[in-house]
Coordinates of C-alpha atoms in Angstrom, one line a residue:
X993 CA -41.5 -28.0 1.7
X994 CA -39.8 -24.6 1.3
X995 CA -36.7 -23.8 -0.7
X996 CA -34.7 -20.6 -1.3
X997 CA -31.3 -19.6 -2.3
X998 CA -28.9 -16.6 -1.8
X999 CA -25.3 -16.0 -2.9
X1000 CA -22.1 -15.4 -1.2
X1001 CA -18.4 -15.6 -2.1
X1002 CA -15.6 -18.0 -1.0
X1003 CA -12.1 -16.6 -1.1
X1004 CA -9.2 -18.7 -2.3
X1005 CA -6.2 -16.6 -1.8
X1006 CA -7.1 -13.2 -3.2
X1007 CA -9.5 -14.6 -5.8
X1008 CA -13.2 -15.2 -5.1
X1009 CA -15.6 -18.0 -6.1
X1010 CA -19.3 -17.2 -6.0
X1011 CA -21.1 -19.7 -3.8
X1012 CA -24.8 -20.5 -3.9
X1013 CA -26.3 -20.8 -0.4
X1014 CA -29.3 -23.1 -0.7
X1015 CA -31.8 -23.7 2.2
X1016 CA -34.4 -26.5 2.2
X1017 CA -37.2 -27.0 4.8
X1018 CA -38.8 -30.4 5.2
X1019 CA -41.3 -31.8 7.7
X1020 CA -39.5 -33.7 10.5
X1021 CA -37.6 -33.3 13.7
X1022 CA -36.2 -29.7 14.0
X1023 CA -32.5 -29.9 13.0
X1024 CA -30.0 -27.7 11.2
X1025 CA -27.6 -29.4 8.9
X1026 CA -24.8 -27.5 7.0
X1027 CA -23.1 -29.2 4.1
X1028 CA -20.7 -28.1 1.4
X1029 CA -17.2 -28.5 2.7
X1030 CA -17.4 -25.8 5.5
X1031 CA -14.6 -25.2 8.0
X1032 CA -14.9 -24.9 11.8
X1033 CA -15.8 -21.2 11.8
X1034 CA -18.5 -21.8 9.2
X1035 CA -20.0 -24.8 11.0
X1036 CA -20.4 -22.5 14.0
X1037 CA -22.6 -20.2 11.9
X1038 CA -25.6 -22.5 12.7
X1039 CA -25.8 -21.2 16.2
X1040 CA -25.0 -17.6 15.2
X1041 CA -27.6 -17.5 12.5
X1042 CA -30.3 -19.1 14.7
X1043 CA -29.7 -16.6 17.6
X1044 CA -29.5 -13.6 15.1
X1045 CA -32.8 -14.5 13.4
X1046 CA -34.6 -15.0 16.7
X1047 CA -33.3 -11.7 18.2
X1048 CA -34.2 -9.8 15.0
X1049 CA -37.9 -10.5 15.5
X1050 CA -38.3 -13.3 13.0
X1051 CA -39.5 -16.8 13.8
X1052 CA -37.1 -19.6 13.4
X1053 CA -38.6 -22.5 11.4
X1054 CA -39.3 -25.6 13.5
X1055 CA -38.6 -28.1 10.7
X1056 CA -35.8 -30.1 9.3
X1057 CA -33.4 -27.5 7.8
X1058 CA -30.6 -28.3 5.4
X1059 CA -28.3 -25.6 4.1
X1060 CA -26.0 -26.5 1.2
X1061 CA -23.1 -24.5 -0.1
X1062 CA -22.6 -25.0 -3.8
X1063 CA -20.2 -25.9 -5.4
X1064 CA -19.5 -28.4 -2.7
X1065 CA -15.9 -29.1 -3.9
X1066 CA -14.6 -25.6 -3.1
X1067 CA -13.3 -25.2 0.5
X1068 CA -15.2 -22.6 2.4
X1069 CA -13.9 -20.8 5.5
X1070 CA -14.7 -17.7 7.6
X1071 CA -17.9 -16.2 9.0
X1072 CA -18.8 -14.1 5.9
X1073 CA -21.5 -16.6 4.9
X1074 CA -23.7 -15.8 7.9
X1075 CA -25.8 -13.1 6.2
X1076 CA -26.5 -15.3 3.1
X1077 CA -27.4 -18.3 5.2
X1078 CA -29.8 -16.3 7.4
X1079 CA -31.6 -14.8 4.3
X1080 CA -31.8 -18.2 2.6
X1081 CA -33.4 -19.7 5.7
X1082 CA -35.9 -16.8 6.0
X1083 CA -36.7 -17.2 2.3
X1084 CA -37.4 -20.9 2.7
X1085 CA -39.6 -20.0 5.7
X1086 CA -41.5 -17.5 3.4
X1087 CA -40.5 -14.6 5.6
X1088 CA -38.7 -13.2 2.6
X1089 CA -39.6 -13.5 -1.0
X1090 CA -37.2 -16.1 -2.5
X1091 CA -37.1 -14.3 -5.8
X1092 CA -35.9 -11.1 -4.1
X1093 CA -32.8 -12.8 -2.7
X1094 CA -32.0 -15.3 -5.5
X1095 CA -29.5 -13.0 -7.4
X1096 CA -28.2 -11.0 -4.5
X1097 CA -24.6 -11.5 -3.2
X1098 CA -24.5 -11.2 0.6
X1099 CA -21.3 -10.9 2.7
X1100 CA -21.1 -10.4 6.4
X1101 CA -20.9 -12.0 9.8
X1102 CA -23.9 -12.0 12.2
X1103 CA -23.7 -11.2 15.9
X1104 CA -26.1 -13.0 18.3
X1105 CA -28.1 -9.8 18.5
X1106 CA -28.6 -9.6 14.8
X1107 CA -26.0 -6.9 14.1
X1108 CA -24.0 -7.4 10.9
X1109 CA -20.2 -7.4 11.5
X1110 CA -17.6 -6.6 8.9
X1111 CA -15.3 -9.3 7.5
X1112 CA -12.0 -9.3 5.7
X1113 CA -11.7 -9.6 1.9
X1114 CA -14.8 -7.6 0.9
X1115 CA -13.1 -6.0 -2.1
X1116 CA -11.9 -9.2 -3.8
X1117 CA -15.3 -10.9 -3.0
X1118 CA -17.2 -8.1 -4.7
X1119 CA -14.8 -8.2 -7.6
X1120 CA -15.5 -11.9 -8.0
X1121 CA -19.3 -11.2 -7.9
X1122 CA -19.0 -8.5 -10.5
X1123 CA -17.0 -10.8 -12.8
X1124 CA -19.7 -13.5 -12.4
X1125 CA -22.4 -11.1 -13.6
X1126 CA -24.0 -10.2 -10.3
X1127 CA -25.1 -6.6 -9.9
X1128 CA -26.5 -6.4 -6.3
X1129 CA -24.3 -6.8 -3.2
X1130 CA -25.2 -6.5 0.5
X1131 CA -22.2 -5.9 2.8
X1132 CA -21.8 -4.6 6.4
X1133 CA -22.1 -0.8 6.7
X1134 CA -18.4 -0.4 7.7
X1135 CA -17.2 -2.0 4.4
X1136 CA -19.6 -0.3 2.0
X1137 CA -17.0 2.1 0.9
X1138 CA -14.6 -0.7 0.0
X1139 CA -17.3 -2.6 -1.9
X1140 CA -18.3 0.6 -3.8
X1141 CA -14.8 0.7 -5.4
X1142 CA -16.1 -2.0 -7.9
X1143 CA -17.8 -0.3 -10.8
X1144 CA -21.2 -1.6 -12.1
X1145 CA -22.3 -3.0 -8.8
X1146 CA -25.1 -1.7 -6.6
X1147 CA -23.9 -1.9 -3.0
X1148 CA -26.2 -1.9 0.1
X1149 CA -24.6 -1.4 3.4
X1150 CA -26.6 -2.6 6.4
X1151 CA -26.1 -2.4 10.1
X1152 CA -28.3 -5.3 11.2
X1153 CA -30.3 -8.2 9.9
X1154 CA -33.5 -6.3 10.9
X1155 CA -32.6 -3.5 8.4
X1156 CA -32.0 -6.0 5.6
X1157 CA -35.3 -7.8 6.2
X1158 CA -37.1 -4.4 6.1
X1159 CA -35.4 -3.4 2.9
X1160 CA -36.2 -6.7 1.2
X1161 CA -39.8 -6.7 2.4
X1162 CA -40.3 -3.0 1.5
X1163 CA -41.1 -2.2 5.1
X1164 CA -40.0 0.9 7.1
X1165 CA -36.3 0.5 7.9
X1166 CA -35.6 0.6 11.7
X1167 CA -33.0 2.9 13.0
X1168 CA -30.0 1.1 14.5
X1169 CA -28.0 3.4 16.8
X1170 CA -24.3 2.9 16.8
X1171 CA -22.9 1.5 20.1
X1172 CA -19.8 2.6 22.0
X1173 CA -19.8 6.3 21.2
X1174 CA -16.5 7.9 22.2
X1175 CA -14.8 4.5 22.2
X1176 CA -13.1 2.5 19.4
X1177 CA -15.7 0.8 17.3
X1178 CA -15.7 -2.9 18.4
X1179 CA -17.3 -3.8 15.1
X1180 CA -14.1 -3.0 13.2
X1181 CA -12.2 -5.8 15.1
X1182 CA -13.2 -8.2 12.4
X1183 CA -11.3 -6.3 9.7
X1184 CA -7.9 -6.6 11.5
X1185 CA -5.8 -9.6 12.2
X1186 CA -4.2 -9.4 15.7
X1187 CA -0.6 -8.4 15.5
X1188 CA -0.8 -6.6 12.1
X1189 CA -0.8 -3.1 13.5
X1190 CA 1.8 -0.4 13.0
X1191 CA 4.4 -2.4 14.9
X1192 CA 4.3 -5.3 12.4
X1193 CA 6.8 -3.9 9.9
X1194 CA 4.1 -2.6 7.5
X1195 CA 5.1 1.0 7.6
X1196 CA 8.5 2.8 7.8
X1197 CA 9.5 3.4 11.4
X1198 CA 9.7 7.1 10.9
X1199 CA 6.1 7.1 9.6
X1200 CA 4.7 5.5 12.8
X1201 CA 5.6 8.6 14.8
X1202 CA 3.5 11.7 14.6
X1203 CA 4.4 15.0 13.1
X1204 CA 7.4 13.9 10.9
X1205 CA 7.3 12.7 7.3
X1206 CA 10.5 11.0 6.1
X1207 CA 12.4 13.0 3.4
X1208 CA 15.5 12.3 1.4
X1209 CA 16.9 15.6 2.5
X1210 CA 17.2 14.0 6.0
X1211 CA 19.9 11.7 4.7
X1212 CA 23.4 13.2 5.1
X1213 CA 25.7 12.8 2.2
X1214 CA 25.6 9.5 0.3
X1215 CA 25.3 10.8 -3.3
X1216 CA 25.9 7.4 -4.9
X1217 CA 23.2 5.5 -2.8
X1218 CA 20.8 8.3 -3.3
X1219 CA 21.2 8.1 -7.1
X1220 CA 20.8 4.3 -6.9
X1221 CA 17.6 4.9 -5.0
X1222 CA 16.3 7.2 -7.8
X1223 CA 17.2 4.7 -10.5
X1224 CA 15.5 1.9 -8.5
X1225 CA 12.3 3.9 -8.2
X1226 CA 12.3 5.0 -11.8
X1227 CA 12.7 1.5 -13.3
X1228 CA 11.5 -0.8 -10.5
X1229 CA 14.9 -2.3 -10.1
X1230 CA 16.0 -4.4 -7.0
X1231 CA 18.7 -2.8 -4.8
X1232 CA 21.4 -4.1 -2.4
X1233 CA 22.8 -1.6 0.1
X1234 CA 25.9 -2.9 1.8
X1235 CA 28.0 -1.0 4.4
X1236 CA 28.9 -0.6 8.0
X1237 CA 26.2 0.0 10.8
X1238 CA 25.0 3.5 11.1
X1239 CA 25.8 4.6 7.5
X1240 CA 22.1 5.2 6.6
X1241 CA 21.0 2.0 4.9
X1242 CA 17.7 1.8 6.7
X1243 CA 17.0 5.6 6.3
X1244 CA 17.4 5.3 2.6
X1245 CA 15.1 2.3 2.3
X1246 CA 12.4 3.9 4.4
X1247 CA 12.3 6.9 2.1
X1248 CA 12.0 4.9 -1.1
X1249 CA 8.1 4.5 -1.0
X1250 CA 7.7 8.3 -1.0
X1251 CA 9.8 8.5 -4.2
X1252 CA 7.7 6.0 -6.0
X1253 CA 4.8 7.4 -8.1
X1254 CA 1.2 7.0 -6.8
X1255 CA -0.5 3.8 -7.7
X1256 CA -2.8 3.7 -10.7
X1257 CA -6.4 2.7 -10.3
X1258 CA -5.8 -0.9 -11.3
X1259 CA -2.7 -1.2 -9.0
X1260 CA -4.7 0.3 -6.1
X1261 CA -7.4 -2.3 -6.5
X1262 CA -4.8 -5.1 -6.6
X1263 CA -3.0 -3.8 -3.4
X1264 CA -6.3 -3.1 -1.6
X1265 CA -7.5 -6.7 -2.4
X1266 CA -4.4 -8.2 -0.9
X1267 CA -4.5 -6.0 2.2
X1268 CA -8.2 -6.7 2.7
X1269 CA -7.7 -10.4 2.7
X1270 CA -4.6 -10.2 5.0
X1271 CA -6.5 -8.0 7.5
X1272 CA -4.2 -5.0 7.4
X1273 CA -6.5 -2.6 5.5
X1274 CA -6.8 0.5 7.8
X1275 CA -10.4 1.2 8.8
X1276 CA -11.7 4.3 7.1
X1277 CA -9.2 3.9 4.1
X1278 CA -11.0 1.6 1.7
X1279 CA -8.5 2.3 -1.1
X1280 CA -4.7 2.1 -0.9
X1281 CA -3.3 4.8 -3.1
X1282 CA 0.4 4.8 -2.0
X1283 CA 3.0 2.2 -2.6
X1284 CA 3.1 -0.2 0.4
X1285 CA 6.1 -0.8 2.5
X1286 CA 6.8 -4.1 4.3
X1287 CA 9.9 -4.8 6.4
X1288 CA 9.7 -8.2 8.1
X1289 CA 12.1 -9.1 10.9
X1290 CA 15.1 -11.3 10.0
X1291 CA 13.7 -14.2 12.0
X1292 CA 10.8 -14.4 9.6
X1293 CA 10.1 -17.9 8.3
X1294 CA 9.7 -18.9 4.6
X1295 CA 5.9 -19.2 5.0
X1296 CA 5.6 -15.7 6.4
X1297 CA 7.7 -14.3 3.5
X1298 CA 6.1 -16.1 0.5
X1299 CA 2.8 -17.1 2.0
X1300 CA 1.3 -20.2 3.6
X1301 CA 0.1 -21.2 7.0
X1302 CA -2.4 -23.7 8.3
X1303 CA -5.3 -24.6 5.9
X1304 CA -5.7 -22.4 2.9
X1305 CA -2.5 -20.4 2.3
X1306 CA -2.6 -16.7 3.2
X1307 CA -0.6 -13.8 1.7
X1308 CA 3.0 -13.4 2.9
X1309 CA 5.3 -10.4 3.0
X1310 CA 6.0 -10.5 -0.7
X1311 CA 2.3 -10.2 -1.4
X1312 CA 1.8 -7.5 1.2
X1313 CA 4.6 -5.5 -0.6
X1314 CA 2.9 -6.0 -4.0
X1315 CA 3.4 -2.8 -6.1
X1316 CA 5.6 -1.4 -3.3
X1317 CA 8.8 -2.0 -1.4
X1318 CA 10.0 -5.1 0.4
X1319 CA 12.8 -4.2 2.7
X1320 CA 15.0 -7.0 4.2
X1321 CA 17.2 -5.4 6.8
X1322 CA 20.1 -7.5 8.0
X1323 CA 19.6 -9.7 4.9
X1324 CA 22.4 -12.2 5.7
X1325 CA 20.6 -12.9 9.0
X1326 CA 17.6 -14.3 7.2
X1327 CA 17.6 -18.1 6.7
X1328 CA 18.9 -19.3 3.4
X1329 CA 15.8 -21.2 2.7
X1330 CA 13.6 -18.1 3.1
X1331 CA 15.9 -15.9 0.9
X1332 CA 16.1 -18.5 -1.8
X1333 CA 12.3 -18.7 -1.8
X1334 CA 12.3 -15.2 -3.2
X1335 CA 13.9 -16.2 -6.5
X1336 CA 10.8 -17.1 -8.3
X1337 CA 8.6 -14.1 -7.3
X1338 CA 11.4 -11.8 -8.2
X1339 CA 11.3 -13.1 -11.8
X1340 CA 7.6 -13.9 -12.3
X1341 CA 5.8 -11.2 -10.2
X1342 CA 3.7 -13.8 -8.5
X1343 CA 4.0 -16.7 -6.1
X1344 CA 2.3 -20.0 -6.3
X1345 CA 1.8 -21.7 -2.9
X1346 CA 0.8 -25.4 -2.9
X1347 CA -0.6 -26.9 0.3
X1348 CA -2.8 -29.9 1.1
X1349 CA -5.8 -27.6 1.3
X1350 CA -5.3 -26.2 -2.2
X1351 CA -3.0 -24.2 -4.6
X1352 CA -3.1 -20.4 -4.4
X1353 CA -1.6 -17.9 -6.8
X1354 CA -0.8 -14.6 -5.1
X1355 CA 0.5 -11.4 -6.7
X1356 CA 4.0 -10.5 -5.7
X1357 CA 5.4 -7.8 -8.0
X1358 CA 7.5 -5.8 -5.5
X1359 CA 10.7 -3.7 -5.4
X1360 CA 13.2 -5.5 -3.1
X1361 CA 15.8 -3.6 -1.1
X1362 CA 18.4 -5.7 0.8
X1363 CA 20.6 -4.1 3.5
X1364 CA 23.7 -6.0 4.6
X1365 CA 26.8 -5.5 6.8
X1366 CA 30.2 -6.5 5.3
X1367 CA 30.8 -8.9 8.2
X1368 CA 29.3 -10.0 11.5
X1369 CA 30.7 -7.1 13.4
X1370 CA 30.1 -4.7 10.6
X1371 CA 33.6 -3.0 10.6
X1372 CA 35.3 -5.1 7.9
X1373 CA 35.4 -2.2 5.3
X1374 CA 36.4 0.5 7.8
X1375 CA 40.0 1.5 8.0
X1376 CA 41.4 1.2 11.5
X1377 CA 38.1 0.2 13.0
X1378 CA 39.5 -3.0 14.5
X1379 CA 37.6 -5.7 12.8
X1380 CA 38.5 -9.0 14.3
X1381 CA 36.5 -11.3 12.1
X1382 CA 38.7 -14.0 10.4
X1383 CA 38.6 -14.0 6.6
X1384 CA 36.8 -17.4 6.6
X1385 CA 34.0 -15.9 8.8
X1386 CA 33.7 -12.9 6.5
X1387 CA 33.4 -15.2 3.5
X1388 CA 30.8 -17.4 5.1
X1389 CA 28.8 -14.3 6.2
X1390 CA 28.8 -12.8 2.8
X1391 CA 28.0 -16.1 1.2
X1392 CA 24.6 -16.2 3.0
X1393 CA 23.3 -14.1 0.1
X1394 CA 23.4 -16.8 -2.6
X1395 CA 24.7 -16.1 -6.1
X1396 CA 21.4 -16.8 -7.9
X1397 CA 19.6 -14.3 -5.6
X1398 CA 22.2 -11.6 -6.1
X1399 CA 22.1 -12.2 -9.8
X1400 CA 18.5 -11.0 -9.7
X1401 CA 19.5 -7.7 -8.0
X1402 CA 20.1 -5.0 -10.5
X1403 CA 21.8 -2.4 -8.3
X1404 CA 24.5 -3.1 -5.7
X1405 CA 25.8 0.0 -3.9
X1406 CA 28.3 0.4 -1.1
X1407 CA 27.1 2.8 1.6
X1408 CA 30.1 4.7 3.0
X1409 CA 30.3 6.1 6.5
X1410 CA 29.1 9.7 6.8
X1411 CA 31.9 12.2 7.4
X1412 CA 31.7 15.2 9.8
X1413 CA 31.0 17.8 7.1
X1414 CA 28.0 16.0 5.7
X1415 CA 26.6 15.0 9.1
X1416 CA 26.7 18.6 10.4
X1417 CA 25.3 19.9 7.1
X1418 CA 28.5 21.8 6.3
X1419 CA 28.4 20.3 2.8
X1420 CA 24.8 21.3 2.1
X1421 CA 21.6 19.2 2.3
X1422 CA 20.7 16.8 -0.5
X1423 CA 17.7 17.0 -2.8
X1424 CA 14.3 16.6 -1.1
X1425 CA 11.9 13.8 -1.9
X1426 CA 9.6 16.0 -3.9
X1427 CA 12.4 16.9 -6.4
X1428 CA 13.5 13.3 -6.9
X1429 CA 10.0 12.0 -7.1
X1430 CA 9.2 14.5 -9.9
X1431 CA 12.1 13.1 -11.9
X1432 CA 11.0 9.6 -11.2
X1433 CA 7.5 10.4 -12.5
X1434 CA 8.9 11.9 -15.7
X1435 CA 11.1 8.8 -16.3
X1436 CA 8.2 6.5 -15.7
X1437 CA 6.0 8.5 -18.1
X1438 CA 8.7 8.1 -20.8
X1439 CA 8.9 4.4 -20.2
X1440 CA 5.1 4.0 -20.3
X1441 CA 4.9 5.9 -23.6
X1442 CA 7.6 3.7 -25.1
X1443 CA 6.0 0.5 -23.8
X1444 CA 2.5 1.5 -24.8
X1445 CA 0.6 -1.5 -26.3
X1446 CA 2.7 -4.0 -24.4
X1447 CA 1.9 -5.8 -21.2
X1448 CA 4.8 -4.0 -19.4
X1449 CA 4.9 -0.7 -17.7
X1450 CA 8.4 -0.4 -16.2
X1451 CA 11.8 -1.2 -17.6
X1452 CA 12.4 -3.9 -15.1
X1453 CA 9.5 -5.9 -16.5
X1454 CA 10.7 -5.9 -20.1
X1455 CA 12.1 -9.4 -21.2
X1456 CA 15.7 -9.5 -22.4
X1457 CA 14.6 -10.7 -25.9
X1458 CA 12.7 -7.5 -26.4
X1459 CA 15.7 -5.4 -25.3
X1460 CA 18.0 -7.2 -27.7
X1461 CA 15.7 -7.3 -30.7
X1462 CA 13.2 -4.4 -30.6
X1463 CA 14.3 -1.9 -28.0
X1464 CA 17.9 -1.4 -29.2
X1465 CA 20.6 0.7 -27.6
X1466 CA 22.8 3.2 -29.5
X1467 CA 25.4 1.6 -31.8
X1468 CA 28.5 0.6 -29.8
X1469 CA 26.9 1.3 -26.4
X1470 CA 27.1 -2.3 -25.2
X1471 CA 30.8 -2.7 -25.9
X1472 CA 31.8 -2.6 -22.2
X1473 CA 28.9 -4.9 -21.2
X1474 CA 29.9 -7.4 -23.8
X1475 CA 33.5 -7.5 -22.6
X1476 CA 32.3 -8.1 -19.0
X1477 CA 30.1 -11.0 -20.4
X1478 CA 33.1 -12.6 -22.1
X1479 CA 35.2 -12.3 -19.0
X1480 CA 32.6 -13.9 -16.8
X1481 CA 31.8 -10.8 -14.8
X1482 CA 28.2 -10.9 -16.1
X1483 CA 25.7 -13.7 -16.8
X1484 CA 23.2 -13.7 -19.6
X1485 CA 20.6 -12.6 -17.0
X1486 CA 23.0 -10.0 -15.7
X1487 CA 23.4 -8.5 -19.2
X1488 CA 19.7 -8.2 -19.6
X1489 CA 19.4 -6.4 -16.3
X1490 CA 22.2 -4.0 -17.2
X1491 CA 20.2 -3.2 -20.4
X1492 CA 17.1 -2.5 -18.3
X1493 CA 19.0 -0.2 -15.9
X1494 CA 20.6 1.6 -18.9
X1495 CA 17.1 2.3 -20.3
X1496 CA 16.1 3.7 -16.9
X1497 CA 19.2 5.9 -16.7
X1498 CA 18.4 7.1 -20.3
X1499 CA 14.8 7.9 -19.2
X1500 CA 16.1 10.0 -16.3
X1501 CA 18.3 11.9 -18.7
X1502 CA 15.5 12.3 -21.2
X1503 CA 17.5 10.5 -23.9
X1504 CA 15.6 8.6 -26.6
X1505 CA 17.8 5.4 -26.1
X1506 CA 20.8 4.3 -24.0
X1507 CA 24.2 5.4 -24.9
X1508 CA 27.7 4.2 -23.8
X1509 CA 27.5 6.5 -20.7
X1510 CA 24.2 5.1 -19.6
X1511 CA 25.5 1.5 -19.9
X1512 CA 28.6 2.6 -17.9
X1513 CA 26.4 3.9 -15.1
X1514 CA 24.4 0.6 -15.2
X1515 CA 27.5 -1.5 -15.0
X1516 CA 29.0 0.5 -12.2
X1517 CA 25.7 0.2 -10.2
X1518 CA 25.6 -3.5 -10.8
X1519 CA 29.2 -4.6 -10.4
X1520 CA 30.5 -1.9 -8.0
X1521 CA 33.6 -1.4 -10.2
X1522 CA 34.4 2.3 -10.7
X1523 CA 34.1 3.3 -14.3
X1524 CA 34.2 7.1 -14.1
X1525 CA 30.4 7.4 -14.7
X1526 CA 28.8 10.7 -13.4
X1527 CA 26.7 9.7 -10.3
X1528 CA 26.2 13.1 -8.6
X1529 CA 22.6 14.4 -8.1
X1530 CA 21.0 15.6 -11.3
X1531 CA 23.9 14.3 -13.5
X1532 CA 21.7 11.6 -15.0

């Protein structure tokens, strides 16, 4: 009787569980049994592994073979267990030394010819292996750069099972030439989910073209929305842009990711893990260093927004926009059920999806930008534009954005139509992205210094209790906000959010704490009521 074990990782959402792959050979009729709660794609690994081992020059054992995946209570899916299963079988057949593979984590799919194909979710899988104490990982060659992002782990990238057998047996490593030279690498197909290319709303439309980088200087006029965009980026505040069609709402939202500061190392690892599991990590870019941008279509379902799907839940748009921007264009056209599902992740920074196959907790700390027209035809706020929508239709259309959802939006700005002077640049161009981004980085640095030693990094994350007890505004600065609270114009949550925005405005000014003028700006950006606050570029 022969026995050997190797290790692999089962992904549950964006978290990994180390799985011990055990192979046992007994005398009897040749058979291959796979146990341990595998799914359909994992059951099919029996035929893939047998063909790969045979075509790699190794002898397949003609005995009763049982492969167990432990712990058996954890659901296991995908083809990333093939490499561990093959090595465990070869160890039980004494082709490999069982001691050499016992503490090695192996991740990869096997082709019938023995080539090792890349799979999704390598980074979270290696992170889980490192947290469990494993120090040696074997991954496909194409994903070795992604696995190497985890410190303290020795990564071996292999191109075929033959190469791995030679390395483990201390034999000369055969040279495996790359196939398809001059053509797209077919091996990378396992990293991408069909339909998640550049046309899936995962990048600004102006970025998908070649030779043009979106810049805030391209936006004509709009001083107030531009300033709201700067405040949103500096403090991580959610933003609602309302106005007629063609005023520039989408242009402003597409330029927000470039204003955000670069991701920190920890944030990059979080975003990369989500994108790797979702299958949207671009080949050749193992680490996401810029804030992501996700703009789902208004016909998106609730499952596509918050996560879900058949079997184990998969990341939705709110998770794909983690540490970045979630842009909902034509927000009133989204279903009310989908929009209301955003309430909890807006507050908590994560989403918990419960399905029959299991419960998954996915990260979802994003900056939400809503764009909405004033009425179905979009001409309700224009003078002499001929809007024919009845008042009841206008009220129903605007009521599609529920009060509890809008209460979680810090900034609400009216985007006015662009006049001829601004459109033809007679009034001068606005500030470019680089200038605004520099001010945003300085404001974020002030907030990070003030919040050092706390679990928060931006003003939008600070709880209201801390703002009212420890991080106090200047004496008398909250008088206007308190009056609005008494009149019912603000809720308790609204007052906390006004305080957060006021701190962001103070950081942009370089002030040590908010004053009455900062609170006036925050109230004007939230309620839309003109209060005479300075909103021109650079005034903050």
